[in-house]
Amino acid sequence: MTNVTEQKKLAKTHNGKKKQEQDPMIRFSKALSKVLRHTAQSNGLQLRPDGFVSVDDLLRLPQFKNLSLQMLKKIVDENEKKRFSLIEMEGKLLIRANQGHTIRTVEVPMTRIEDASLLPKVVHGTRKELWKTISKEGLSRMKRNHIHCATGLFGEPGVVSGIRKSCTLYIYIDVLKAMQHNVEFYQSENGVILTEGKNGILSPSFFKKVETNLGEVLLDEDTKAETPKADDSLLKGTDTESVDDLDPFSEDMESLTVHDLNLVQEKHSNFGYSEGIVKGKMEVAQSGFDDGYAQGAIYGYEVGKKLGELKAKLLIVEDEKEQVLLQNQLEELEQQSEFSKFVFANKESIRSKIDKKSTL
């Protein structure tokens, strides 16, 4: 009989395959990214406005109990994407992530690029399965402070960071056009091109070209006008209190108030249904399907709530397989919803045809 120790050594994953032992350098690098970008405050670290934390305090955390200072320096020095910076100040070592933060209070020094000619190529990498959503709604910064782009594709000269090797869709940005519409671009210390878009969304109208990793062109300048544009309601607030200041992904674990939810619902009312608001614990707030009443009060509400939940999760889930699964579920539910609205809109005609058929 296999004892407990042997079972632990097998380290089976959910699909039954043996989990490979990860290199300590990679494991600690991922853990550093998570803490320095997302969870520093919840781990009790004192975070400076520029993102730096004390190395001594960091190494006291349980997840870094086996990480030596020597290995930490090696991770910082040898990281190909230059994700981290290490400095000494007043005799103490400090470390930070150079970009990728979801902590709103962090403002890592960046260089603003005001001349579009300095950015001849800006590309955002993602999954081709997400194109249907992106083509309609644009790129979202999701939980992060910025939308991340690169100055080229993975492996091209001078491209250090900003795009993953696993990307299957490349979206090239028309930087000049975006700048003309007051979209700001910055460059991080490790060369990543960052933008907030407008209210966290970069509209499809700023896409210059879109192609897959296999060379299939989904959009170019000649067909750009045919691309579904992002709904303007995503880029505009309401006349009520500052809806855009609501921060659903903050470190604060208090639930959003009903008043806040109402404001967000109003903000997205013209979009058809609100995207939902997701907290750090994946808490999906109630989202309304504004024309749900047209399908029947209870049914419309339930469909709208589910649509909002799926859409909200799709905005923040980072696992690629889960993104595809959520996208498929969303498309299926949207099709059902469209059919229901069609039936309601044509119910008199349908009923008369059914009545006529039954009398024959």
Short mmCIF file of N, CA and C in Angstrom, two decimals, residues 316-324:
data_model
loop_
_atom_site.label_atom_id
_atom_site.label_comp_id
_atom_site.label_asym_id
_atom_site.label_seq_id
_atom_site.Cartn_x
_atom_site.Cartn_y
_atom_site.Cartn_z
N ILE A 316 -11.54 39.08 -15.58
CA ILE A 316 -10.47 38.99 -14.59
C ILE A 316 -9.77 37.64 -14.53
N VAL A 317 -10.40 36.59 -15.12
CA VAL A 317 -9.76 35.27 -15.07
C VAL A 317 -8.51 35.28 -15.93
N GLU A 318 -7.42 34.77 -15.42
CA GLU A 318 -6.14 34.79 -16.14
C GLU A 318 -5.82 33.44 -16.77
N ASP A 319 -6.40 32.35 -16.27
CA ASP A 319 -6.14 31.03 -16.82
C ASP A 319 -6.74 30.94 -18.22
N GLU A 320 -5.92 30.60 -19.21
CA GLU A 320 -6.34 30.64 -20.61
C GLU A 320 -7.44 29.62 -20.92
N LYS A 321 -7.34 28.42 -20.35
CA LYS A 321 -8.35 27.39 -20.59
C LYS A 321 -9.70 27.82 -20.01
N GLU A 322 -9.65 28.43 -18.84
CA GLU A 322 -10.89 28.89 -18.21
C GLU A 322 -11.49 30.05 -19.00
N GLN A 323 -10.63 30.90 -19.59
CA GLN A 323 -11.13 31.99 -20.41
C GLN A 323 -11.92 31.46 -21.60
N VAL A 324 -11.38 30.43 -22.27
CA VAL A 324 -12.05 29.84 -23.43
C VAL A 324 -13.38 29.23 -23.01
#
